[in-house]
Amino acid sequence: MCLCLASASSSVHRSLPLSDPAAISPQDPTLLIGSSLTASCSVGADSSLRAEDLYWTLNGRRLPAETYEVLSATALSVTIPNLNGSQQQSGDNLVCHSKDGGILAGSCLYVGLPPEKPTNISCWSKNLKDLTCKWAPGTEGETYLHTNYTLKYKLRWYGRDNTCQQYHTAGQYSCHIPKDLALFTPYEIWVEASNRLGVAVSEVVMLDIVDVVTTDPPSNVHVSRVGDLEDQLSVRWSAPPALKDFLFQAKYQIQYRVEDSSEWKVVDNVGNQTSCRLAGLRPGTVYFVQVRCNPFGIYGSKKAGIWSDWSNPTAASTPRNGRAAGVCEPKNGEHNNTLRRELKQFFGWMRKHGSSYGCANLSIKMYDQWRVSLQKSHKTRNQNLGLSGQPARVSDSWASYPQPHCLWQ
């Protein structure tokens, strides 16, 4: 905190009462960074102290004598050139001392910059009754002075200015409006920044509450294996509770990463389903999965909502394959050939075995049944290869696929 020692007067040469040992002028000045300051310390004419008995400190550091000037027998000035921004927003301590170290008087120096125009205002609502907004404090941000930010709003075509009251609810530069908002009517929203050196006002943002709805992340996210399929995981989740209260739908995104990587991959083609099967994954690998939600069609609005935060990561592993040691994986250039061979095998299997399962039509379940059968045959063959000691060849198995994708369940 800045130690501000109030004096009875800012006049340099005024005689001071005995109760006031000294006075500093100017008192508590506000200056731009780079400015110079000349301040004076005056003791009372009836004091035993004289100008040569005085010295100055700034934030506890004694200022050099060559910056002093004796103005009179009872007054000493100091000049500080090219001031830096205040070390604390409450001001820097400029103090006048007696030669024995006693404090005679003090002044707070406020050195900084005027505020910049706040930018990047964004707002969202989670229940169509409230609104939370955040912003950035200009391109530089730091003013070295205490700066107040005030969020204001009003109905676009009528009404008075309103001031948001609940600040710092979603970060340092944010404010929450809890109630009394109208739907289907645009609002004008702006932020005013003010400090000792001036005021700056942001651009005005116009929005309708129904166009900025978001939700909590999807809940009850579960990730599990799909039987013995070695390249797939099943993801299921519950819609956010807010979706049950309003007339809108949702679309979802999934992102996933392997355990030993920090890179997330996003699956966009999830739609409004609350389950998805990730295919084309690596066997025997731990995956972390997250889901998020975007509401749309709120009360007939044609605009998409705002993506929720991602759900907490949920982990599951794909089954390990049963290859014998030394069996080669297909190279990257063989991905397409491998997929063609697999589809050819699948359609041949359907012609031979489809009727025995009571269904000759293609389906995900039939595809899964074939994959399980194929994996078992490969395991048996790989075991035989390992026992015979014959050199292994590139397998025609399913292990290498294009980019993982989502299958409907």
Tab-separated table of C-alpha atoms in Angstrom:
chain	number	residue	atom	x	y	z
A	1	MET	CA	0.000	0.000	0.000
A	2	CYS	CA	1.112	3.562	-0.636
A	3	LEU	CA	1.901	5.513	2.529
A	4	CYS	CA	0.146	8.844	2.009
A	5	LEU	CA	0.955	11.381	4.691
A	6	ALA	CA	-1.564	14.198	4.408
A	7	SER	CA	-0.369	17.735	5.034
A	8	ALA	CA	-2.356	20.768	6.008
A	9	SER	CA	-1.393	22.662	2.864
A	10	SER	CA	0.379	22.165	-0.450
A	11	SER	CA	1.917	25.629	-0.344
A	12	VAL	CA	5.722	25.465	-0.255
A	13	HIS	CA	6.373	28.599	1.753
A	14	ARG	CA	3.380	28.649	4.086
A	15	SER	CA	4.270	28.562	7.762
A	16	LEU	CA	3.127	25.259	9.238
A	17	PRO	CA	1.650	24.606	12.664
A	18	LEU	CA	3.821	22.685	15.056
A	19	SER	CA	1.542	19.638	14.630
A	20	ASP	CA	2.584	19.421	10.951
A	21	PRO	CA	6.330	18.786	10.717
A	22	ALA	CA	6.463	19.308	6.930
A	23	ALA	CA	4.452	19.432	3.715
A	24	ILE	CA	5.126	18.093	0.189
A	25	SER	CA	3.976	19.829	-2.965
A	26	PRO	CA	2.481	18.684	-5.247
A	27	GLN	CA	0.503	16.248	-3.156
A	28	ASP	CA	-0.411	12.881	-4.763
A	29	PRO	CA	0.169	13.904	-8.408
A	30	THR	CA	-0.820	11.793	-11.434
A	31	LEU	CA	1.651	11.766	-14.315
A	32	LEU	CA	2.224	10.041	-17.643
A	33	ILE	CA	5.071	7.579	-17.995
A	34	GLY	CA	8.185	9.455	-19.152
A	35	SER	CA	7.254	12.675	-17.348
A	36	SER	CA	9.549	14.517	-14.963
A	37	LEU	CA	8.528	15.637	-11.486
A	38	THR	CA	9.868	18.386	-9.252
A	39	ALA	CA	8.538	18.194	-5.692
A	40	SER	CA	9.337	20.334	-2.662
A	41	CYS	CA	9.383	19.604	1.066
A	42	SER	CA	8.842	22.534	3.431
A	43	VAL	CA	9.205	22.574	7.208
A	44	GLY	CA	7.693	25.213	9.507
A	45	ALA	CA	9.624	28.426	10.066
A	46	ASP	CA	9.584	27.763	13.801
A	47	SER	CA	11.009	24.253	13.303
A	48	SER	CA	14.546	23.455	14.347
A	49	LEU	CA	15.016	21.679	11.003
A	50	ARG	CA	16.527	23.394	8.020
A	51	ALA	CA	16.693	22.471	4.327
A	52	GLU	CA	20.147	20.937	4.704
A	53	ASP	CA	18.705	18.564	7.342
A	54	LEU	CA	16.306	16.969	4.840
A	55	TYR	CA	16.564	14.158	2.254
A	56	TRP	CA	14.206	12.227	-0.079
A	57	THR	CA	13.325	8.571	-0.719
A	58	LEU	CA	11.210	6.950	-3.421
A	59	ASN	CA	9.747	3.572	-2.480
A	60	GLY	CA	12.319	3.322	0.311
A	61	ARG	CA	15.321	4.089	-1.921
A	62	ARG	CA	17.275	7.249	-1.060
A	63	LEU	CA	17.422	9.651	-3.980
A	64	PRO	CA	20.881	11.097	-4.869
A	65	ALA	CA	21.801	14.491	-3.464
A	66	GLU	CA	22.561	15.887	-6.922
A	67	THR	CA	18.814	15.796	-7.664
A	68	TYR	CA	18.128	18.174	-4.736
A	69	GLU	CA	17.873	21.957	-4.745
A	70	VAL	CA	17.616	24.223	-1.717
A	71	LEU	CA	14.717	26.580	-2.308
A	72	SER	CA	14.933	28.401	1.020
A	73	ALA	CA	16.194	27.875	4.511
A	74	THR	CA	13.220	25.603	5.205
A	75	ALA	CA	12.446	24.088	1.793
A	76	LEU	CA	14.212	21.392	-0.280
A	77	SER	CA	13.148	20.207	-3.717
A	78	VAL	CA	13.928	17.044	-5.699
A	79	THR	CA	13.667	16.458	-9.453
A	80	ILE	CA	12.963	12.968	-10.795
A	81	PRO	CA	13.301	12.711	-14.601
A	82	ASN	CA	11.742	10.174	-16.989
A	83	LEU	CA	9.398	8.473	-14.526
A	84	ASN	CA	8.573	4.790	-14.964
A	85	GLY	CA	5.149	3.299	-14.364
A	86	SER	CA	4.150	2.988	-10.721
A	87	GLN	CA	5.368	-0.216	-9.089
A	88	GLN	CA	1.989	-0.597	-7.418
A	89	GLN	CA	-1.421	0.570	-8.576
A	90	SER	CA	-2.015	2.315	-5.276
A	91	GLY	CA	0.901	4.661	-6.064
A	92	ASP	CA	4.609	5.012	-5.316
A	93	ASN	CA	5.831	6.487	-2.024
A	94	LEU	CA	7.750	9.761	-2.248
A	95	VAL	CA	8.846	10.644	1.300
A	96	CYS	CA	10.630	13.597	2.881
A	97	HIS	CA	12.885	12.672	5.843
A	98	SER	CA	14.825	14.438	8.544
A	99	LYS	CA	18.535	13.669	8.751
A	100	ASP	CA	17.949	11.141	11.539
A	101	GLY	CA	15.651	9.109	9.227
A	102	GLY	CA	12.371	10.324	10.647
A	103	ILE	CA	9.434	10.674	8.254
A	104	LEU	CA	8.271	14.252	7.905
A	105	ALA	CA	5.813	14.038	5.004
A	106	GLY	CA	4.811	11.790	2.132
A	107	SER	CA	3.134	11.921	-1.253
A	108	CYS	CA	1.772	9.187	-3.511
A	109	LEU	CA	2.948	9.315	-7.131
A	110	TYR	CA	0.573	7.825	-9.699
A	111	VAL	CA	2.550	7.259	-12.890
A	112	GLY	CA	1.001	5.353	-15.769
A	113	LEU	CA	-1.027	5.456	-18.964
A	114	PRO	CA	-4.620	6.342	-19.786
A	115	PRO	CA	-6.826	3.293	-20.386
A	116	GLU	CA	-7.179	1.819	-23.855
A	117	LYS	CA	-10.460	0.968	-25.499
A	118	PRO	CA	-11.614	-2.492	-24.260
A	119	THR	CA	-11.893	-5.067	-27.055
A	120	ASN	CA	-13.195	-8.554	-27.877
A	121	ILE	CA	-16.472	-8.377	-25.987
A	122	SER	CA	-18.200	-11.756	-25.981
A	123	CYS	CA	-21.354	-12.780	-24.130
A	124	TRP	CA	-23.305	-15.961	-23.446
A	125	SER	CA	-26.401	-17.163	-21.620
A	126	LYS	CA	-26.991	-20.557	-20.009
A	127	ASN	CA	-30.692	-20.256	-19.200
A	128	LEU	CA	-32.135	-17.511	-21.454
A	129	LYS	CA	-32.601	-15.399	-18.334
A	130	ASP	CA	-29.025	-14.350	-17.562
A	131	LEU	CA	-26.052	-13.013	-19.504
A	132	THR	CA	-22.314	-13.200	-18.821
A	133	CYS	CA	-19.864	-11.042	-20.762
A	134	LYS	CA	-16.080	-10.836	-20.846
A	135	TRP	CA	-13.638	-8.549	-22.640
A	136	ALA	CA	-9.954	-7.784	-23.140
A	137	PRO	CA	-8.430	-4.603	-21.632
A	138	GLY	CA	-7.084	-3.128	-24.865
A	139	THR	CA	-4.025	-4.096	-26.877
A	140	GLU	CA	-1.494	-3.283	-24.135
A	141	GLY	CA	-3.647	-3.821	-21.072
A	142	GLU	CA	-1.209	-2.613	-18.395
A	143	THR	CA	-1.735	1.019	-17.420
A	144	TYR	CA	0.213	0.872	-14.098
A	145	LEU	CA	-2.768	2.595	-12.494
A	146	HIS	CA	-5.894	1.202	-10.926
A	147	THR	CA	-8.383	1.020	-13.808
A	148	ASN	CA	-12.098	0.497	-13.367
A	149	TYR	CA	-14.116	-1.403	-15.980
A	150	THR	CA	-17.859	-0.888	-16.174
A	151	LEU	CA	-20.103	-2.993	-18.414
A	152	LYS	CA	-23.229	-1.203	-19.575
A	153	TYR	CA	-26.207	-2.368	-21.615
A	154	LYS	CA	-29.574	-1.220	-22.904
A	155	LEU	CA	-32.305	-2.283	-25.293
A	156	ARG	CA	-31.359	-1.144	-28.765
A	157	TRP	CA	-34.318	1.070	-29.652
A	158	TYR	CA	-35.516	2.246	-26.275
A	159	GLY	CA	-34.797	2.096	-22.595
A	160	ARG	CA	-32.151	3.553	-20.336
A	161	ASP	CA	-28.545	2.597	-19.747
A	162	ASN	CA	-28.075	-0.192	-17.218
A	163	THR	CA	-24.884	-1.041	-15.339
A	164	CYS	CA	-23.761	-4.584	-14.619
A	165	GLN	CA	-23.091	-5.203	-10.916
A	166	GLN	CA	-21.561	-8.693	-10.541
A	167	TYR	CA	-17.939	-8.522	-11.732
A	168	HIS	CA	-15.134	-11.119	-11.975
A	169	THR	CA	-17.605	-14.020	-12.294
A	170	ALA	CA	-15.836	-15.560	-15.322
A	171	GLY	CA	-12.353	-14.108	-14.971
A	172	GLN	CA	-10.738	-10.764	-14.194
A	173	TYR	CA	-12.493	-8.924	-17.035
A	174	SER	CA	-16.065	-10.200	-16.863
A	175	CYS	CA	-19.485	-9.390	-15.478
A	176	HIS	CA	-22.723	-11.313	-14.927
A	177	ILE	CA	-26.267	-9.988	-15.413
A	178	PRO	CA	-28.475	-12.482	-13.514
A	179	LYS	CA	-32.021	-11.523	-14.544
A	180	ASP	CA	-34.531	-9.081	-16.034
A	181	LEU	CA	-33.461	-9.554	-19.659
A	182	ALA	CA	-35.801	-9.525	-22.643
A	183	LEU	CA	-35.870	-12.092	-25.474
A	184	PHE	CA	-36.234	-11.405	-29.205
A	185	THR	CA	-35.021	-7.821	-28.717
A	186	PRO	CA	-31.448	-6.732	-29.516
A	187	TYR	CA	-29.307	-5.338	-26.740
A	188	GLU	CA	-26.482	-2.851	-27.054
A	189	ILE	CA	-23.539	-3.750	-24.812
A	190	TRP	CA	-20.306	-1.843	-24.200
A	191	VAL	CA	-17.511	-1.465	-21.630
A	192	GLU	CA	-16.091	1.749	-20.188
A	193	ALA	CA	-12.539	1.837	-18.789
A	194	SER	CA	-11.454	4.706	-16.516
A	195	ASN	CA	-8.473	5.659	-14.390
A	196	ARG	CA	-6.793	8.832	-13.138
A	197	LEU	CA	-5.619	9.699	-16.649
A	198	GLY	CA	-8.819	9.330	-18.621
A	199	VAL	CA	-11.733	7.260	-19.948
A	200	ALA	CA	-11.971	4.892	-22.932
A	201	VAL	CA	-15.141	3.291	-24.306
A	202	SER	CA	-15.333	0.072	-26.319
A	203	GLU	CA	-17.226	-0.456	-29.535
A	204	VAL	CA	-20.885	-1.317	-29.026
A	205	VAL	CA	-21.837	-4.975	-29.458
A	206	MET	CA	-25.417	-5.836	-30.471
A	207	LEU	CA	-26.928	-9.230	-29.670
A	208	ASP	CA	-30.143	-11.081	-28.932
A	209	ILE	CA	-30.102	-13.420	-25.946
A	210	VAL	CA	-31.505	-16.335	-27.984
A	211	ASP	CA	-28.500	-16.135	-30.321
A	212	VAL	CA	-25.830	-16.534	-27.629
A	213	VAL	CA	-27.056	-19.543	-25.665
A	214	THR	CA	-24.564	-22.138	-24.485
A	215	THR	CA	-24.841	-25.113	-22.145
A	216	ASP	CA	-22.875	-27.023	-19.594
A	217	PRO	CA	-20.733	-29.795	-21.099
A	218	PRO	CA	-22.464	-33.124	-21.809
A	219	SER	CA	-22.577	-35.317	-18.712
A	220	ASN	CA	-22.200	-39.049	-18.009
A	221	VAL	CA	-19.626	-39.554	-20.747
A	222	HIS	CA	-18.767	-43.263	-21.016
A	223	VAL	CA	-16.163	-44.819	-23.306
A	224	SER	CA	-16.060	-48.598	-23.723
A	225	ARG	CA	-14.820	-51.332	-26.022
A	226	VAL	CA	-16.928	-52.744	-28.843
A	227	GLY	CA	-16.657	-56.434	-28.079
A	228	ASP	CA	-13.408	-57.833	-29.473
A	229	LEU	CA	-13.057	-55.212	-32.204
A	230	GLU	CA	-9.552	-53.937	-31.889
A	231	ASP	CA	-9.903	-50.606	-33.715
A	232	GLN	CA	-13.119	-49.240	-32.217
A	233	LEU	CA	-14.454	-47.615	-29.049
A	234	SER	CA	-18.045	-46.759	-28.165
A	235	VAL	CA	-18.752	-43.271	-26.754
A	236	ARG	CA	-22.054	-42.430	-25.034
A	237	TRP	CA	-23.156	-39.336	-23.131
A	238	SER	CA	-26.190	-37.515	-21.736
A	239	ALA	CA	-27.515	-34.245	-23.116
A	240	PRO	CA	-26.993	-31.210	-20.839
A	241	PRO	CA	-29.971	-30.766	-18.475
A	242	ALA	CA	-30.714	-27.308	-19.896
A	243	LEU	CA	-31.686	-28.869	-23.224
A	244	LYS	CA	-34.737	-30.388	-21.572
A	245	ASP	CA	-36.087	-26.983	-20.582
A	246	PHE	CA	-35.977	-25.120	-23.894
A	247	LEU	CA	-37.196	-25.677	-27.418
A	248	PHE	CA	-33.919	-26.357	-29.151
A	249	GLN	CA	-31.718	-29.199	-30.288
A	250	ALA	CA	-28.000	-29.743	-30.017
A	251	LYS	CA	-25.105	-30.879	-32.105
A	252	TYR	CA	-22.021	-32.485	-30.641
A	253	GLN	CA	-18.305	-32.776	-31.255
A	254	ILE	CA	-15.890	-35.388	-29.969
A	255	GLN	CA	-12.182	-34.957	-29.508
A	256	TYR	CA	-9.738	-37.693	-28.557
A	257	ARG	CA	-6.034	-38.313	-28.111
A	258	VAL	CA	-3.784	-41.249	-27.347
A	259	GLU	CA	-2.317	-41.503	-23.870
A	260	ASP	CA	1.227	-40.520	-24.836
A	261	SER	CA	0.253	-37.491	-26.949
A	262	SER	CA	-1.003	-33.982	-26.179
A	263	GLU	CA	-2.525	-33.544	-29.661
A	264	TRP	CA	-6.313	-33.779	-29.791
A	265	LYS	CA	-8.155	-34.860	-32.945
A	266	VAL	CA	-11.713	-33.618	-33.485
A	267	VAL	CA	-14.617	-35.615	-34.941
A	268	ASP	CA	-17.182	-33.200	-36.430
A	269	ASN	CA	-19.745	-35.540	-38.000
A	270	VAL	CA	-21.528	-36.490	-34.772
A	271	GLY	CA	-24.773	-34.564	-35.368
A	272	ASN	CA	-27.398	-34.544	-32.628
A	273	GLN	CA	-26.892	-38.150	-31.530
A	274	THR	CA	-25.814	-38.925	-27.959
A	275	SER	CA	-23.635	-41.875	-28.936
A	276	CYS	CA	-20.925	-42.573	-31.455
A	277	ARG	CA	-18.530	-45.343	-32.342
A	278	LEU	CA	-14.966	-44.274	-33.059
A	279	ALA	CA	-13.455	-46.489	-35.763
A	280	GLY	CA	-9.980	-46.773	-37.257
A	281	LEU	CA	-8.207	-46.619	-33.892
A	282	ARG	CA	-4.958	-48.361	-32.980
A	283	PRO	CA	-5.186	-51.733	-31.199
A	284	GLY	CA	-3.953	-51.953	-27.619
A	285	THR	CA	-3.961	-48.198	-27.116
A	286	VAL	CA	-5.368	-46.004	-24.327
A	287	TYR	CA	-7.506	-43.125	-25.634
A	288	PHE	CA	-8.813	-40.063	-23.792
A	289	VAL	CA	-12.157	-38.754	-25.074
A	290	GLN	CA	-14.089	-35.500	-24.514
A	291	VAL	CA	-17.466	-34.284	-25.789
A	292	ARG	CA	-18.956	-30.808	-26.153
A	293	CYS	CA	-22.334	-29.404	-27.156
A	294	ASN	CA	-23.662	-26.576	-29.331
A	295	PRO	CA	-27.379	-25.700	-29.024
A	296	PHE	CA	-29.208	-24.487	-32.125
A	297	GLY	CA	-32.730	-23.647	-33.235
A	298	ILE	CA	-33.527	-21.923	-29.948
A	299	TYR	CA	-37.150	-20.814	-30.166
A	300	GLY	CA	-36.754	-20.861	-33.942
A	301	SER	CA	-33.510	-18.880	-34.082
A	302	LYS	CA	-31.571	-19.531	-37.295
A	303	LYS	CA	-28.209	-18.932	-35.607
A	304	ALA	CA	-26.113	-21.615	-33.973
A	305	GLY	CA	-25.426	-21.267	-30.285
A	306	ILE	CA	-22.041	-21.195	-28.577
A	307	TRP	CA	-19.988	-24.345	-28.035
A	308	SER	CA	-19.897	-25.503	-24.432
A	309	ASP	CA	-16.681	-26.336	-22.650
A	310	TRP	CA	-15.334	-29.837	-23.226
A	311	SER	CA	-16.393	-32.525	-20.791
A	312	ASN	CA	-13.787	-33.960	-18.437
A	313	PRO	CA	-11.554	-36.517	-20.204
A	314	THR	CA	-12.713	-40.149	-20.044
A	315	ALA	CA	-10.280	-42.949	-20.848
A	316	ALA	CA	-10.586	-46.449	-22.318
A	317	SER	CA	-8.282	-48.794	-24.236
A	318	THR	CA	-8.783	-50.750	-27.423
A	319	PRO	CA	-8.121	-54.539	-27.253
A	320	ARG	CA	-4.678	-55.778	-28.190
A	321	ASN	CA	-4.332	-57.705	-31.434
A	322	GLY	CA	-3.088	-61.296	-31.499
A	323	ARG	CA	-0.243	-61.024	-33.987
A	324	ALA	CA	2.836	-63.166	-33.468
A	325	ALA	CA	6.123	-61.333	-33.081
A	326	GLY	CA	7.695	-60.405	-36.379
A	327	VAL	CA	4.488	-60.070	-38.386
A	328	CYS	CA	4.853	-56.905	-40.478
A	329	GLU	CA	2.340	-54.080	-40.445
A	330	PRO	CA	1.260	-52.615	-43.794
A	331	LYS	CA	3.219	-49.529	-44.808
A	332	ASN	CA	1.518	-46.164	-45.175
A	333	GLY	CA	1.306	-46.530	-48.947
A	334	GLU	CA	-0.616	-49.767	-48.560
A	335	HIS	CA	-3.565	-48.260	-46.609
A	336	ASN	CA	-5.884	-48.011	-49.597
A	337	ASN	CA	-4.984	-51.471	-50.909
A	338	THR	CA	-5.596	-52.928	-47.458
A	339	LEU	CA	-9.048	-51.306	-47.269
A	340	ARG	CA	-9.983	-52.568	-50.736
A	341	ARG	CA	-8.917	-56.090	-49.823
A	342	GLU	CA	-10.889	-55.904	-46.598
A	343	LEU	CA	-14.083	-54.749	-48.338
A	344	LYS	CA	-13.668	-57.472	-50.969
A	345	GLN	CA	-13.318	-60.046	-48.213
A	346	PHE	CA	-16.348	-58.632	-46.375
A	347	PHE	CA	-18.674	-58.797	-49.386
A	348	GLY	CA	-17.488	-62.336	-50.128
A	349	TRP	CA	-18.187	-63.329	-46.537
A	350	MET	CA	-21.658	-61.772	-46.745
A	351	ARG	CA	-22.521	-63.803	-49.824
A	352	LYS	CA	-21.388	-66.999	-48.099
A	353	HIS	CA	-22.595	-66.474	-44.522
A	354	GLY	CA	-25.171	-63.653	-44.549
A	355	SER	CA	-28.183	-65.941	-44.954
A	356	SER	CA	-27.089	-68.110	-42.016
A	357	TYR	CA	-27.530	-65.066	-39.736
A	358	GLY	CA	-31.069	-64.512	-41.010
A	359	CYS	CA	-30.197	-61.280	-42.804
A	360	ALA	CA	-28.757	-60.669	-46.244
A	361	ASN	CA	-28.703	-56.870	-45.873
A	362	LEU	CA	-25.637	-54.863	-44.948
A	363	SER	CA	-25.528	-53.456	-41.410
A	364	ILE	CA	-23.050	-52.380	-38.786
A	365	LYS	CA	-23.810	-55.502	-36.752
A	366	MET	CA	-23.082	-57.777	-39.730
A	367	TYR	CA	-19.850	-55.858	-40.348
A	368	ASP	CA	-18.867	-56.347	-36.707
A	369	GLN	CA	-19.607	-60.071	-36.880
A	370	TRP	CA	-17.348	-60.411	-39.904
A	371	ARG	CA	-14.574	-58.408	-38.217
A	372	VAL	CA	-14.627	-60.721	-35.170
A	373	SER	CA	-14.496	-63.772	-37.476
A	374	LEU	CA	-11.588	-62.241	-39.409
A	375	GLN	CA	-9.634	-61.445	-36.257
A	376	LYS	CA	-9.989	-65.013	-34.953
A	377	SER	CA	-8.729	-66.444	-38.251
A	378	HIS	CA	-5.760	-64.064	-38.239
A	379	LYS	CA	-4.848	-64.994	-34.679
A	380	THR	CA	-4.874	-68.691	-35.588
A	381	ARG	CA	-2.821	-68.079	-38.722
A	382	ASN	CA	-0.287	-65.890	-36.892
A	383	GLN	CA	0.150	-68.521	-34.196
A	384	ASN	CA	0.781	-71.140	-36.891
A	385	LEU	CA	3.308	-68.867	-38.586
A	386	GLY	CA	5.117	-68.387	-35.311
A	387	LEU	CA	5.288	-72.123	-34.665
A	388	SER	CA	6.412	-73.089	-38.158
A	389	GLY	CA	9.296	-70.666	-38.219
A	390	GLN	CA	8.376	-69.580	-41.766
A	391	PRO	CA	9.130	-65.983	-42.647
A	392	ALA	CA	6.204	-63.654	-42.058
A	393	ARG	CA	4.625	-61.671	-44.902
A	394	VAL	CA	2.656	-58.450	-44.947
A	395	SER	CA	-0.740	-59.347	-43.492
A	396	ASP	CA	-3.989	-58.652	-45.297
A	397	SER	CA	-5.555	-57.917	-41.925
A	398	TRP	CA	-7.622	-54.951	-40.799
A	399	ALA	CA	-4.937	-53.281	-38.706
A	400	SER	CA	-4.252	-50.232	-40.887
A	401	TYR	CA	-7.069	-47.806	-41.741
A	402	PRO	CA	-7.699	-44.259	-42.917
A	403	GLN	CA	-8.340	-41.448	-40.420
A	404	PRO	CA	-10.473	-42.644	-37.453
A	405	HIS	CA	-14.113	-41.707	-37.830
A	406	CYS	CA	-17.469	-41.966	-36.126
A	407	LEU	CA	-19.971	-44.724	-36.857
A	408	TRP	CA	-23.616	-44.423	-35.791
A	409	GLN	CA	-24.681	-46.917	-33.144
